[in-house]
Amino acid sequence: MGSTEPPKITLYTSYACPWAHRSQIALRELNLAFETVIVDLSVPRTPEYLKINPRGLVPALDYNGIILTESAIVSQFLVDAHSSHLEKASTDEGGPLQRAKINFFVDTFISKLLSLYLAALRAQVGEEKEDAVGKIVDAVVKELEPLLGDAGPFFGGSDRFTLAEVQTASFVIRLVTFAEYEALLPKSLLTSLEAKAPSFWKWASAVVKEDSVTYKWDAKAISERTIDRFEKLRKEAAAAK
Ligand SMILES: N[C@@H](CCC(=O)N[C@@H](CS)C(=O)NCC(=O)O)C(=O)O
């Protein structure tokens, strides 16, 4: 930082992981070159990887030899280290307020939506899933729709991604894609969102088209993998009863 040398960056990731997807989106938006190391999450982490991230999670970012973990912190670090369209610095005019608004949006998205989204994936196909998806739609209408009225098409009237999209787009693309798979989310999710949360719908439709989001996104592979994972979780829950 401060140096003109581009940083040497390695991202430890799994393309199926929405948290790791955030780091990839940040790197692509910032146009930073990086190497990718895929971590196989289907087997225990190697001792080498546990030295990189003792928590055993992806993502982990090696930035000029310094390791950073936790996806929200990784994105914020990258955005702070490289000035860009994604977010103003706190010392820029209007920076503190823009940062507060982005933080509030991301906090709202994660704290109000994520547990409902996971509950809908876990729910049995049919009435249980429809009810669970109804709760997602209600939360979007109440919590997110009012924050996206001035989206243009991105957060805060921006015509390019901001940190708000960097931190949430990996979940938006899953929400939209998984509604194509009955075993994951019913199609009614999309029609209800379009009808009841038009600002959110317009924003989400733009978010899922961005190259930084779709780069390495294999909708079929990730959807099928998610079906298997939640099928297994449902069976384990039934066996434990
Ligand atoms: N709070 C962490 C969550 C990361 C996380 O949960 N990653 C998952 C994959 S999506 C993981 O590495 N899980 C380890 C495993 O499945 O064994 C972050 O934001 O970076």
mmCIF file with all atom_site columns, C-alpha atoms in Angstrom, residues 32 47 75 118 186 208:
data_model
loop_
_atom_site.group_PDB
_atom_site.id
_atom_site.type_symbol
_atom_site.label_atom_id
_atom_site.label_alt_id
_atom_site.label_comp_id
_atom_site.label_asym_id
_atom_site.label_entity_id
_atom_site.label_seq_id
_atom_site.pdbx_PDB_ins_code
_atom_site.Cartn_x
_atom_site.Cartn_y
_atom_site.Cartn_z
_atom_site.occupancy
_atom_site.B_iso_or_equiv
_atom_site.pdbx_formal_charge
_atom_site.auth_seq_id
_atom_site.auth_comp_id
_atom_site.auth_asym_id
_atom_site.auth_atom_id
_atom_site.pdbx_PDB_model_num
ATOM 1 C CA . LEU A 1 32  ? -6.552  -7.035  -8.921  1.00 0.00 ? 32  LEU A CA 1
ATOM 2 C CA . PRO A 1 47  ? -2.264  -29.347 8.251   1.00 0.00 ? 47  PRO A CA 1
ATOM 3 C CA . SER A 1 75  ? -13.516 -7.329  1.424   1.00 0.00 ? 75  SER A CA 1
ATOM 4 C CA . LEU A 1 118 ? -31.311 -21.218 5.197   1.00 0.00 ? 118 LEU A CA 1
ATOM 5 C CA . PRO A 1 186 ? -40.103 -22.551 -5.124  1.00 0.00 ? 186 PRO A CA 1
ATOM 6 C CA . VAL A 1 208 ? -26.745 -11.247 -10.857 1.00 0.00 ? 208 VAL A CA 1
#
